[in-house]
Coordinates of C-alpha atoms in Angstrom, one line a residue:
M1 CA -40.5 43.2 -6.2
G2 CA -39.9 42.8 -2.4
C3 CA -41.3 39.3 -2.6
G4 CA -38.7 38.4 -5.3
V5 CA -35.8 39.7 -3.1
S6 CA -37.1 37.6 -0.2
K7 CA -37.2 34.5 -2.3
S8 CA -33.7 35.2 -3.7
N9 CA -32.3 35.6 -0.1
Q10 CA -34.0 32.4 0.9
F11 CA -32.5 30.6 -2.1
H12 CA -29.0 31.9 -1.3
K13 CA -29.5 30.9 2.4
H14 CA -30.4 27.3 1.4
S15 CA -27.6 27.2 -1.1
R16 CA -25.1 28.1 1.6
K17 CA -26.5 25.5 3.9
A18 CA -26.3 22.9 1.1
A19 CA -22.7 24.0 0.4
V20 CA -21.8 23.6 4.1
L21 CA -23.4 20.2 4.3
I22 CA -21.5 19.1 1.1
Q23 CA -18.2 20.4 2.6
R24 CA -18.8 18.6 5.9
W25 CA -19.7 15.4 4.1
Y26 CA -16.7 15.6 1.8
R27 CA -14.3 16.3 4.7
Q28 CA -15.7 13.3 6.6
Y29 CA -15.3 11.2 3.5
V30 CA -11.7 12.3 3.0
A31 CA -11.0 11.7 6.7
R32 CA -12.4 8.2 6.6
T33 CA -10.5 7.4 3.4
E34 CA -7.3 8.7 4.9
M35 CA -7.9 6.7 8.1
R36 CA -8.5 3.5 6.1
R37 CA -5.4 4.2 4.0
R38 CA -3.3 4.7 7.1
Y39 CA -4.3 1.6 9.0
T40 CA -4.0 -0.4 5.8
W41 CA -0.5 0.8 5.5
H42 CA 0.2 0.1 9.1
I43 CA -1.0 -3.5 8.7
F44 CA 1.3 -4.2 5.8
Q45 CA 4.3 -2.6 7.4
S46 CA 3.8 -4.3 10.8
I47 CA 3.5 -7.7 9.2
E48 CA 6.5 -7.1 7.0
Y49 CA 8.7 -6.1 10.0
S50 CA 7.4 -9.1 12.0
G51 CA 8.5 -11.3 9.2
E52 CA 12.0 -9.8 9.3
Q53 CA 12.0 -10.4 13.1
A54 CA 11.2 -14.1 12.5
Q55 CA 14.0 -14.3 10.0
I56 CA 16.5 -12.8 12.4
K57 CA 15.3 -15.1 15.2
V58 CA 15.9 -18.1 13.0
R59 CA 19.3 -16.9 12.1
S60 CA 20.3 -15.9 15.6
Y61 CA 18.9 -19.2 16.9
C62 CA 21.0 -21.2 14.4
F63 CA 24.2 -19.3 15.4
S64 CA 23.5 -19.5 19.1
M65 CA 23.1 -23.3 18.6
R66 CA 26.5 -23.4 16.9
S67 CA 28.0 -21.7 20.0
V68 CA 26.2 -24.0 22.4
C69 CA 27.5 -27.0 20.5
Y70 CA 31.1 -26.0 21.4
A71 CA 30.2 -25.4 25.0
V72 CA 28.4 -28.7 25.6
F73 CA 30.9 -31.5 26.5
S74 CA 28.7 -33.8 28.6
H75 CA 25.5 -35.1 27.0
Q76 CA 23.7 -36.7 29.9
T77 CA 20.2 -35.5 29.1
E78 CA 18.1 -35.9 26.0
L79 CA 17.8 -32.1 25.7
E80 CA 21.6 -31.6 25.8
N81 CA 21.9 -34.3 23.2
R82 CA 19.4 -32.6 20.9
V83 CA 21.1 -29.2 21.4
Y84 CA 24.5 -30.8 20.6
L85 CA 23.2 -32.5 17.4
A86 CA 21.5 -29.3 16.3
G87 CA 24.7 -27.4 17.0
N88 CA 26.7 -29.9 14.9
L89 CA 24.3 -29.5 12.1
I90 CA 24.5 -25.7 12.2
S91 CA 28.3 -25.9 12.3
H92 CA 28.2 -28.0 9.2
I93 CA 25.8 -25.7 7.4
F94 CA 27.6 -22.5 8.2
R95 CA 31.2 -23.7 8.1
E96 CA 33.7 -21.2 6.6
N97 CA 34.6 -23.1 3.5
D98 CA 35.7 -20.1 1.4
V99 CA 39.4 -20.5 2.2
C100 CA 40.7 -20.8 -1.4
W101 CA 42.2 -17.9 -3.3
D102 CA 40.2 -15.8 -5.7
T103 CA 41.9 -17.4 -8.7
E104 CA 40.7 -20.8 -7.6
W105 CA 37.1 -19.4 -7.3
E106 CA 37.5 -18.0 -10.8
R107 CA 38.2 -21.5 -12.0
Y108 CA 35.2 -22.8 -10.2
F109 CA 33.0 -20.2 -11.8
C110 CA 34.4 -20.8 -15.3
Y111 CA 31.8 -20.7 -18.0
K112 CA 33.8 -21.8 -21.0
N113 CA 32.7 -25.4 -20.8
I114 CA 29.0 -24.4 -21.0
E115 CA 27.7 -24.5 -24.6
V116 CA 25.0 -22.2 -26.0
P117 CA 22.6 -24.3 -28.2
E118 CA 21.7 -23.1 -31.7
V119 CA 18.0 -22.9 -30.7
Y120 CA 18.8 -20.3 -28.1
S121 CA 17.0 -17.1 -29.1
G122 CA 18.0 -14.8 -26.2
P123 CA 20.7 -12.1 -26.3
H124 CA 24.3 -13.0 -26.9
L125 CA 27.1 -11.1 -25.0
T126 CA 30.8 -10.5 -25.8
F127 CA 33.2 -8.9 -23.4
P128 CA 34.1 -6.1 -22.9
L129 CA 30.4 -5.2 -23.1
T130 CA 29.2 -2.4 -25.3
V131 CA 26.4 0.1 -24.8
E132 CA 24.4 -1.6 -27.5
Q133 CA 24.6 -5.0 -25.7
A134 CA 23.5 -3.5 -22.4
V135 CA 20.5 -1.9 -24.1
G136 CA 19.8 -5.1 -26.0
L137 CA 19.8 -7.0 -22.7
L138 CA 17.3 -4.5 -21.3
E139 CA 15.0 -5.0 -24.3
A140 CA 15.3 -8.7 -24.1
F141 CA 14.2 -8.8 -20.5
R142 CA 11.4 -6.4 -21.4
N143 CA 10.2 -9.0 -23.9
K144 CA 10.4 -11.8 -21.2
K145 CA 13.5 -13.5 -22.7
Q146 CA 16.0 -15.2 -20.5
L147 CA 19.8 -14.8 -20.6
H148 CA 21.7 -18.1 -21.1
S149 CA 23.6 -19.3 -18.0
R150 CA 26.9 -19.1 -19.8
Y151 CA 26.5 -15.4 -20.3
V152 CA 25.1 -15.0 -16.8
L153 CA 28.2 -16.5 -15.2
E154 CA 30.5 -14.5 -17.6
L155 CA 28.8 -11.2 -16.8
L156 CA 28.8 -11.9 -13.0
L157 CA 32.4 -12.9 -13.1
E158 CA 33.4 -9.6 -14.8
T159 CA 31.2 -7.8 -12.2
W160 CA 33.0 -9.5 -9.4
K161 CA 36.4 -8.6 -10.8
L162 CA 35.3 -4.9 -11.1
L163 CA 33.8 -4.7 -7.6
R164 CA 37.0 -6.0 -6.0
L165 CA 38.7 -2.8 -7.2
L166 CA 36.1 -0.4 -5.7
P167 CA 36.4 1.3 -2.3
N168 CA 33.9 0.8 0.5
I169 CA 32.6 4.4 -0.1
N170 CA 32.0 5.6 -3.6
R171 CA 32.9 9.3 -4.3
I172 CA 30.6 10.9 -6.9
S173 CA 30.8 14.4 -8.4
T174 CA 28.1 16.4 -10.1
C175 CA 30.6 18.8 -11.8
Q176 CA 30.9 16.6 -14.9
S177 CA 27.4 15.5 -15.5
K178 CA 25.5 18.3 -13.8
E179 CA 23.0 15.8 -12.3
V180 CA 23.0 12.4 -10.6
T181 CA 19.9 10.1 -10.5
I182 CA 19.4 8.2 -7.3
C183 CA 17.1 5.2 -7.0
G184 CA 15.9 3.4 -3.9
D185 CA 14.7 -0.2 -3.3
L186 CA 13.6 -2.1 -6.4
H187 CA 13.0 -5.5 -4.9
G188 CA 12.9 -7.5 -8.1
Q189 CA 10.2 -5.3 -9.7
L190 CA 11.5 -5.0 -13.3
E191 CA 8.6 -2.9 -14.3
D192 CA 9.7 -0.1 -12.1
L193 CA 13.2 -0.1 -13.4
L194 CA 12.0 0.0 -17.0
L195 CA 9.7 2.9 -16.2
I196 CA 12.6 4.8 -14.6
F197 CA 14.7 4.3 -17.7
Y198 CA 11.8 5.3 -19.9
K199 CA 11.2 8.5 -18.0
N200 CA 14.7 9.5 -17.2
G201 CA 16.9 7.7 -19.8
T202 CA 19.3 4.8 -19.5
P203 CA 22.7 5.3 -17.8
S204 CA 25.3 7.1 -19.8
L205 CA 28.3 9.4 -19.4
E206 CA 25.9 12.4 -19.2
K207 CA 23.4 10.6 -17.0
P208 CA 25.0 8.8 -14.0
Y209 CA 23.0 6.7 -11.7
L210 CA 23.3 5.5 -8.1
F211 CA 21.2 2.5 -7.0
N212 CA 20.8 2.3 -3.3
G213 CA 20.5 -1.4 -2.5
D214 CA 17.8 -4.0 -2.1
F215 CA 17.8 -4.9 -5.8
V216 CA 16.5 -8.5 -5.0
D217 CA 13.8 -10.5 -3.1
R218 CA 10.0 -10.3 -3.0
G219 CA 9.6 -9.4 -6.7
K220 CA 9.8 -12.0 -9.5
D221 CA 12.5 -10.4 -11.7
S222 CA 15.4 -10.0 -9.3
I223 CA 18.1 -11.7 -11.4
E224 CA 17.1 -9.6 -14.4
I225 CA 17.4 -6.4 -12.4
L226 CA 20.9 -7.4 -11.2
L227 CA 22.1 -8.3 -14.7
I228 CA 20.8 -5.0 -16.1
L229 CA 22.5 -3.0 -13.4
F230 CA 25.8 -5.0 -13.6
S231 CA 25.9 -4.7 -17.4
F232 CA 25.5 -0.9 -17.3
M233 CA 28.1 -0.7 -14.5
L234 CA 30.6 -2.7 -16.7
V235 CA 29.9 -0.3 -19.6
Y236 CA 30.1 2.9 -17.4
P237 CA 32.2 2.0 -14.4
C238 CA 32.6 5.7 -13.5
D239 CA 28.9 6.6 -14.0
V240 CA 26.9 3.7 -12.5
Y241 CA 27.2 3.2 -8.8
L242 CA 25.7 0.5 -6.6
N243 CA 25.3 0.5 -2.8
R244 CA 24.7 -2.7 -0.8
G245 CA 21.3 -3.2 0.9
N246 CA 20.3 -5.5 3.7
H247 CA 18.7 -7.9 1.1
E248 CA 22.1 -8.4 -0.6
D249 CA 22.7 -11.2 1.8
H250 CA 22.3 -14.9 0.8
I251 CA 20.7 -15.9 4.1
I252 CA 18.0 -13.2 3.7
N253 CA 17.5 -14.5 0.1
L254 CA 16.7 -17.9 1.4
R255 CA 13.5 -16.6 3.0
Y256 CA 12.4 -13.8 0.7
G257 CA 12.5 -15.5 -2.7
F258 CA 15.7 -14.7 -4.6
T259 CA 17.3 -18.1 -4.0
K260 CA 14.2 -19.9 -5.2
E261 CA 13.9 -17.6 -8.2
V262 CA 17.5 -18.3 -9.4
L263 CA 17.2 -22.1 -8.9
T264 CA 13.9 -22.1 -10.8
K265 CA 15.2 -20.1 -13.7
Y266 CA 18.6 -21.7 -13.9
K267 CA 18.1 -25.3 -12.9
I268 CA 21.4 -26.6 -14.1
H269 CA 23.9 -23.9 -13.2
G270 CA 21.8 -22.1 -10.5
K271 CA 24.1 -23.3 -7.7
R272 CA 27.2 -21.7 -9.2
I273 CA 25.3 -18.5 -10.0
L274 CA 24.1 -18.2 -6.4
K275 CA 27.6 -18.8 -5.0
L276 CA 29.1 -16.2 -7.3
L277 CA 26.3 -13.7 -6.3
Q278 CA 27.1 -14.4 -2.7
K279 CA 30.6 -13.2 -3.3
I280 CA 29.4 -10.2 -5.4
F281 CA 27.1 -9.0 -2.7
S282 CA 29.9 -9.1 -0.2
W283 CA 32.0 -6.8 -2.4
L284 CA 29.3 -4.2 -3.1
P285 CA 30.2 -0.7 -1.7
L286 CA 28.6 0.3 1.6
A287 CA 27.8 3.9 0.9
S288 CA 28.4 6.8 -1.5
V289 CA 29.2 10.5 -1.0
I290 CA 28.1 13.1 -3.5
D291 CA 30.2 16.3 -3.8
Q292 CA 31.5 15.7 -0.2
K293 CA 28.1 16.9 1.1
V294 CA 25.5 14.2 0.6
L295 CA 25.8 10.8 2.1
V296 CA 23.8 8.0 0.4
L297 CA 23.4 4.6 2.1
H298 CA 20.8 2.0 2.4
G299 CA 19.7 1.9 6.0
G300 CA 21.1 4.7 8.0
I301 CA 23.5 5.7 10.8
S302 CA 23.8 5.4 14.6
D303 CA 25.5 7.4 17.3
S304 CA 28.7 5.4 16.6
T305 CA 28.8 5.6 12.8
D306 CA 32.3 6.5 11.7
L307 CA 33.0 7.0 8.0
G308 CA 36.7 6.5 8.6
V309 CA 36.0 3.0 10.1
L310 CA 33.6 2.1 7.3
A311 CA 36.1 3.2 4.7
K312 CA 38.8 0.8 6.1
A313 CA 36.6 -2.2 6.9
N314 CA 37.0 -5.5 5.1
R315 CA 33.5 -5.4 3.7
H316 CA 33.9 -8.6 1.7
N317 CA 34.1 -10.6 4.9
V318 CA 30.6 -9.6 5.8
R319 CA 28.6 -12.0 3.8
N320 CA 25.8 -12.3 6.3
T321 CA 25.1 -9.0 8.0
H322 CA 23.4 -10.5 11.1
A323 CA 25.0 -13.8 11.5
R324 CA 28.3 -12.7 12.9
I325 CA 27.0 -10.0 15.2
L326 CA 24.3 -12.2 16.7
S327 CA 26.6 -15.1 17.4
K328 CA 28.2 -15.0 20.8
S329 CA 31.1 -17.3 19.9
T330 CA 34.5 -15.7 19.4
D331 CA 35.1 -17.7 16.3
S332 CA 32.3 -15.8 14.6
V333 CA 34.4 -12.6 14.3
S334 CA 37.0 -12.7 11.5
S335 CA 40.5 -11.8 12.6
D336 CA 40.6 -9.3 9.7
T337 CA 37.4 -7.6 10.9
T338 CA 36.7 -6.1 14.3
K339 CA 33.4 -6.4 16.1
D340 CA 33.1 -2.6 15.8
E341 CA 33.3 -2.9 12.0
W342 CA 30.6 -5.6 12.0
R343 CA 28.3 -3.4 14.1
Q344 CA 28.9 -0.3 11.9
I345 CA 28.1 -2.2 8.7
L346 CA 25.0 -3.7 10.4
D347 CA 23.8 -0.2 11.3
V348 CA 24.4 1.2 7.8
L349 CA 22.3 -1.6 6.2
W350 CA 19.5 -2.0 8.7
S351 CA 18.8 1.3 10.7
D352 CA 15.7 3.5 10.5
P353 CA 15.2 7.2 11.6
M354 CA 12.8 8.1 14.4
N355 CA 11.2 11.4 15.4
Q356 CA 12.5 11.6 19.0
D357 CA 16.1 12.3 19.9
G358 CA 18.5 9.6 20.8
C359 CA 19.7 6.2 19.5
M360 CA 18.2 2.8 20.4
P361 CA 18.2 -0.8 19.1
N362 CA 15.8 -1.4 16.3
E363 CA 13.7 -4.1 17.9
V364 CA 11.0 -3.9 15.2
R365 CA 13.3 -5.1 12.5
G366 CA 15.5 -7.1 14.8
G367 CA 18.7 -5.4 13.7
G368 CA 20.4 -2.0 13.3
C369 CA 19.1 0.9 15.4
Y370 CA 16.6 3.8 15.5
W371 CA 18.4 7.2 15.4
G372 CA 16.9 10.6 16.1
P373 CA 17.3 14.2 14.7
D374 CA 20.1 15.0 17.2
I375 CA 22.2 12.1 15.9
T376 CA 21.6 13.3 12.4
E377 CA 22.7 16.9 13.3
D378 CA 25.8 15.7 15.1
F379 CA 26.8 13.3 12.3
L380 CA 26.4 16.0 9.6
N381 CA 28.3 18.6 11.6
R382 CA 31.2 16.2 12.3
N383 CA 31.5 15.3 8.6
N384 CA 30.7 18.7 7.2
M385 CA 27.7 17.4 5.3
Q386 CA 24.2 18.7 4.7
L387 CA 21.9 15.7 3.7
I388 CA 21.5 11.9 4.2
I389 CA 19.6 10.0 1.5
R390 CA 18.6 6.5 2.5
S391 CA 16.1 3.8 1.4
H392 CA 15.1 0.6 3.3
E393 CA 11.5 1.7 4.1
C394 CA 8.5 1.7 1.9
K395 CA 6.8 5.1 1.8
Q396 CA 3.3 5.7 0.5
E397 CA 4.4 8.6 -1.7
G398 CA 7.7 6.9 -2.7
Y399 CA 9.7 9.3 -0.5
E400 CA 9.7 11.2 2.8
F401 CA 11.7 13.9 4.5
C402 CA 12.4 13.9 8.2
H403 CA 14.8 15.4 10.7
N404 CA 14.2 18.9 9.5
R405 CA 14.6 17.8 5.9
K406 CA 18.1 16.6 6.5
V407 CA 17.2 12.9 6.0
L408 CA 15.4 11.8 2.8
T409 CA 13.9 8.2 2.5
L410 CA 13.7 7.1 -1.1
F411 CA 11.8 3.9 -2.2
S412 CA 11.5 3.0 -5.9
A413 CA 9.3 -0.1 -5.9
S414 CA 5.8 1.1 -6.5
N415 CA 2.8 -1.1 -5.7
Y416 CA 5.0 -2.8 -3.2
Y417 CA 2.4 -4.4 -1.0
D418 CA -0.4 -4.5 -3.5
V419 CA -1.6 -2.6 -6.6
G420 CA -2.2 1.0 -5.6
S421 CA -0.5 0.6 -2.2
N422 CA 2.3 3.1 -2.8
R423 CA 4.1 5.2 -5.4
G424 CA 7.7 4.8 -6.4
A425 CA 10.2 7.6 -6.6
Y426 CA 13.6 8.6 -7.7
V427 CA 15.7 11.7 -7.1
K428 CA 17.7 13.9 -9.3
L429 CA 20.6 15.8 -7.6
G430 CA 22.4 18.7 -9.3
P431 CA 25.3 20.8 -8.3
D432 CA 23.1 22.8 -5.9
L433 CA 22.4 19.5 -4.1
V434 CA 18.7 20.3 -3.8
P435 CA 16.9 17.0 -4.4
Y436 CA 14.3 17.0 -7.1
V437 CA 11.8 14.1 -6.6
I438 CA 10.0 12.3 -9.5
Q439 CA 7.1 10.0 -8.5
Y440 CA 5.4 7.3 -10.5
Q441 CA 3.3 4.1 -10.4
A442 CA 4.3 1.3 -12.7
S443 CA 1.1 -0.7 -13.0
S444 CA -1.4 0.4 -15.6
M445 CA -4.1 -0.9 -13.4
T446 CA -3.6 1.9 -10.8
R447 CA -4.4 4.5 -13.5
E448 CA -7.7 2.8 -14.1
L449 CA -8.8 2.8 -10.4
T450 CA -10.4 5.8 -8.6
A451 CA -8.9 6.8 -5.3
R452 CA -11.7 5.1 -3.5
Q453 CA -11.3 1.9 -5.5
S454 CA -7.5 1.9 -4.9
V455 CA -7.9 2.3 -1.2
G456 CA -10.6 -0.4 -1.1
R457 CA -8.5 -2.9 -3.0
T458 CA -5.4 -2.3 -0.8
E459 CA -7.6 -2.5 2.3
R460 CA -9.1 -5.8 1.3
S461 CA -5.6 -7.3 0.6
A462 CA -4.2 -6.0 3.9
L463 CA -7.2 -7.4 5.9
K464 CA -6.8 -10.8 4.2
V465 CA -3.2 -11.0 5.2
L466 CA -4.1 -9.9 8.7
R467 CA -6.8 -12.5 9.1
E468 CA -4.3 -15.2 8.0
Q469 CA -1.9 -14.0 10.7
L470 CA -4.6 -14.0 13.3
F471 CA -5.6 -17.5 12.4
A472 CA -2.0 -18.7 12.6
H473 CA -1.9 -17.6 16.2
K474 CA -5.3 -19.1 17.1
S475 CA -4.0 -21.2 20.1
D476 CA -2.2 -18.2 21.7
L477 CA -5.2 -16.0 21.1
L478 CA -7.5 -18.4 22.8
C479 CA -5.3 -18.6 25.8
A480 CA -5.1 -14.7 26.0
F481 CA -8.9 -14.5 25.7
K482 CA -9.5 -17.0 28.5
K483 CA -7.4 -14.8 30.8
F484 CA -10.1 -12.1 30.5
D485 CA -12.9 -14.7 30.6
S486 CA -12.6 -16.0 34.1
K487 CA -16.1 -17.5 34.1
N488 CA -15.4 -19.4 30.8
T489 CA -18.4 -17.8 29.0
G490 CA -16.7 -17.6 25.7
L491 CA -17.4 -13.8 25.7
V492 CA -15.0 -10.8 26.2
S493 CA -15.6 -7.1 26.0
L494 CA -14.3 -5.0 23.0
N495 CA -11.5 -3.5 25.2
D496 CA -10.4 -7.0 26.4
W497 CA -10.5 -8.4 22.9
A498 CA -8.3 -5.6 21.6
S499 CA -5.9 -6.0 24.6
A500 CA -5.7 -9.8 24.1
V501 CA -5.0 -9.6 20.4
E502 CA -2.3 -7.0 20.8
S503 CA -0.6 -9.0 23.6
V504 CA -0.3 -11.9 21.2
M505 CA 0.3 -10.2 17.9
H506 CA 2.6 -7.3 19.0
L507 CA 1.7 -5.4 15.8
N508 CA 0.8 -2.1 17.4
L509 CA -2.4 -1.8 15.3
P510 CA -5.6 0.2 16.2
W511 CA -7.5 -3.0 17.0
R512 CA -10.6 -1.2 18.3
T513 CA -10.8 0.6 15.0
L514 CA -10.3 -2.6 13.0
R515 CA -13.0 -4.4 15.0
C516 CA -15.7 -3.6 12.5
Q517 CA -13.5 -5.1 9.7
L518 CA -12.5 -8.2 11.7
V519 CA -15.4 -9.1 14.0
A520 CA -19.0 -9.6 13.0
C521 CA -20.1 -11.9 15.9
K522 CA -21.0 -9.3 18.5
T523 CA -23.7 -10.1 21.0
A524 CA -26.6 -7.8 22.0
D525 CA -24.6 -6.3 24.9
G526 CA -21.6 -5.5 22.7
T527 CA -19.4 -8.4 23.9
I528 CA -17.5 -10.6 21.4
D529 CA -17.9 -14.4 21.1
Y530 CA -14.2 -15.2 20.5
C531 CA -14.8 -18.9 19.6
D532 CA -17.2 -18.0 16.8
W533 CA -14.9 -15.2 15.7
F534 CA -12.3 -17.7 14.5
N535 CA -14.9 -19.3 12.3
E536 CA -15.6 -16.0 10.7
L537 CA -12.0 -15.1 9.7
H538 CA -12.7 -16.5 6.2
I539 CA -9.3 -18.0 5.4
D540 CA -9.4 -19.0 1.7
Q541 CA -7.1 -22.0 2.1
S542 CA -6.8 -23.0 5.8
L543 CA -3.5 -24.7 6.6
L544 CA -2.4 -26.6 9.6
E545 CA -2.1 -24.0 12.3
T546 CA 1.3 -24.7 13.8
L547 CA 2.9 -25.3 10.5
Y548 CA 1.1 -22.5 8.8
R549 CA 2.5 -20.1 11.3
H550 CA 6.1 -21.4 10.6
R551 CA 5.8 -22.2 6.9
S552 CA 8.3 -19.5 5.9
T553 CA 10.6 -20.7 8.7
L554 CA 10.2 -24.3 7.5
E555 CA 11.2 -23.4 3.9
T556 CA 14.1 -21.2 5.2
I557 CA 15.4 -24.1 7.4
F558 CA 15.2 -26.5 4.4
R559 CA 17.1 -24.2 2.2
I560 CA 19.7 -23.6 4.9
V561 CA 20.2 -27.3 5.3
D562 CA 20.4 -27.8 1.6
T563 CA 24.0 -26.4 1.6
D564 CA 24.6 -27.1 -2.1
N565 CA 21.3 -25.6 -3.3
S566 CA 20.5 -28.9 -5.0
G567 CA 16.8 -28.9 -3.9
F568 CA 17.3 -32.2 -2.0
I569 CA 18.3 -33.2 1.5
S570 CA 19.4 -36.6 2.6
M571 CA 17.5 -38.6 5.2
E572 CA 20.3 -38.0 7.8
D573 CA 20.1 -34.2 7.2
F574 CA 16.3 -34.4 7.4
R575 CA 16.7 -36.2 10.8
Q576 CA 19.0 -33.5 12.1
T577 CA 16.8 -30.8 10.7
W578 CA 13.9 -32.0 12.7
K579 CA 16.1 -32.2 15.8
L580 CA 16.9 -28.6 15.2
L581 CA 13.3 -27.6 14.5
S582 CA 12.0 -29.4 17.6
V583 CA 14.3 -27.4 19.7
Y584 CA 13.3 -24.1 18.0
L585 CA 9.5 -24.9 18.3
K586 CA 10.0 -26.4 21.8
M587 CA 8.3 -29.6 20.8
E588 CA 9.2 -33.2 21.8
I589 CA 9.8 -35.6 18.9
T590 CA 11.5 -39.0 18.9
D591 CA 13.9 -40.5 16.4
E592 CA 11.3 -43.1 15.5
D593 CA 8.7 -40.4 14.8
I594 CA 11.2 -38.6 12.6
C595 CA 12.1 -41.8 10.6
N596 CA 8.4 -42.6 10.1
L597 CA 7.7 -39.0 9.0
A598 CA 10.7 -39.1 6.6
V599 CA 9.4 -42.3 5.0
T600 CA 5.9 -40.7 4.6
I601 CA 7.2 -37.5 3.1
D602 CA 9.5 -39.2 0.6
S603 CA 6.6 -39.8 -1.7
N604 CA 8.6 -41.0 -4.6
Q605 CA 10.7 -43.3 -2.4
D606 CA 14.1 -42.1 -3.8
G607 CA 15.8 -42.0 -0.5
S608 CA 16.0 -38.2 -0.4
I609 CA 13.5 -35.4 0.2
D610 CA 13.1 -32.4 -2.1
I611 CA 11.6 -29.0 -1.3
D612 CA 8.3 -29.8 -2.9
E613 CA 7.9 -33.0 -0.8
F614 CA 9.0 -31.2 2.3
M615 CA 6.5 -28.3 2.0
E616 CA 3.6 -30.4 0.5
A617 CA 3.7 -32.6 3.6
F618 CA 2.4 -29.7 5.6
R619 CA -0.5 -28.7 3.3
L620 CA -3.2 -30.5 5.3
T621 CA -6.6 -28.8 5.7
D622 CA -9.0 -29.5 8.5
K623 CA -11.5 -26.9 9.5
K624 CA -12.5 -28.8 12.7
S625 CA -9.2 -29.3 14.6
R626 CA -6.1 -27.9 13.0
L627 CA -4.1 -27.8 16.2
E628 CA -4.7 -31.5 16.9
R629 CA -3.8 -32.3 13.3
G630 CA -0.6 -30.3 13.7
R631 CA 0.4 -32.4 16.7
S632 CA -0.4 -35.5 14.7
M633 CA 1.8 -34.4 11.9
F634 CA 4.7 -33.7 14.3
M635 CA 4.2 -36.7 16.6
G636 CA 2.2 -39.2 14.4
T637 CA 3.6 -42.4 13.0
A638 CA 3.3 -43.5 9.4
S639 CA 0.1 -45.4 10.2
D640 CA -1.4 -42.3 11.9
L641 CA -0.6 -40.2 8.8
T642 CA -2.2 -42.9 6.6
K643 CA -5.4 -42.6 8.6
L644 CA -5.4 -38.9 7.9
E645 CA -5.5 -39.5 4.1
D646 CA -8.7 -41.4 4.5
D647 CA -10.3 -38.7 6.6
P648 CA -13.0 -37.0 4.4
S649 CA -12.6 -33.8 6.4
V650 CA -8.9 -33.5 5.4

């Protein structure tokens, strides 16, 4: 009997040890998974914000060039001449040509001469819209049908007329409906909007909605989301509210996909649709106030945010939120809108909260500011409010409280970076003004993945994007490595490798932690062979390095120069574009080189260059010497380019 007790005690002792080991292993597993999830998230967010910085740099550069062009009167040097020509081009592109009255614009946007063919099987609209038509439009888009351009223009024109009657700041009350549903960024992801309506119901008198900006860009169904929201707003003008986001800006749309989407889906009338949307975006309200206590806006506030100033600002004059502010020229500020109003609108659309007190410029995004808990406290006290709801930032859980739960960030586009990367969320706000958050993920694939599989998939996607970014900066990275490699051995220590990479990329990532994922070519003494490292980045489709780095900028500049959104630019516009681009990239290029390049790119020899020809010209692959090929493309003559075609390595 004593022996049995001894064995029992021994068994329990081993069981406890096993339990402790299992707990320890599980905690380490959870910690490693969380670490991977966090750095994956950091990679995506850092690269996203660096892209926004690049967009703002292009825009500020263009407008500074416009200012320089007015200041340069003597053109004695080639550089001054290039600057002057570039400035003239920018002045032509961004000229203020909207000087006609609204009635004249309504005639320009007239849809009555557009016929709907009998074979058209999509939804038909009559105005004023009915609830049944709005729901029918929703179902048509669910079934991948497209609304005819006649109805698109008619719906947008009615929306424009309604928005011109609305104040800068919506006033919403919960006393009638008992509850208001608030949605954050959707970014063209129709699947998320459909899921929200499925879970929460479509807008109605009993179920008002507030959509907090960034309806478009990045996703593939931006125009469908706009048409759905506008149709319900026309049916329920007192129960569906829209705030403007920083992506409701036609210059931002040039880079992030919305312009291209509209021109692809509506090839004939896309230009008119885009022009009308440009005017609609400028008339969207800037913020909403619920029960006088909750402020809802897209970005945030600053230490100078004044609701009184925002309420009186001429918001429709702010078509491009960054352009006017970043330009130094006095002509860039409308006589009807003060610079303080421009700055306040910029802060409302672009700002982000931070943990520490104070207010500082938002250099990560390139616009707006960072504001701290003290700024929130002061703003709420001054305005007798209790909560700020904003969007603008993707959050892994779809929402996040900060500043002592007085600021709520809400993001409604699930799987934003990749499938499984984040949840979406919306908020229901009742008379007690306590936010009730509902989370979701729209993709059925996420429900089929385990947590480990989801993290692994997202991690692989993030690392792929990061490797492409690293490759795009190969030349700069090599220079940075050589500063640490004084003896030219081709080797650097792990610390020096991490320092060099951060000095070039400026992504604020944990490079030492990421080394295992990015570097396999370590030597026996732990140093890194940085030359071999570039060969191991495993880029799926290697593009010309210089142009690969600036491919988004190239397409943006093309679409900026293509002022009528025709998809074509003339040879003269192409020549001036390259003058502009050569100044931006600090590269020397002669008129003869530009002419030869234009002839080579114009593959169908029709005397103009379309976007496909423009971008396809820069899709050369060469694993041996991409940088030299890049110089050849910029500087080479037509004969040089012909030689490249015969090169078997290209």
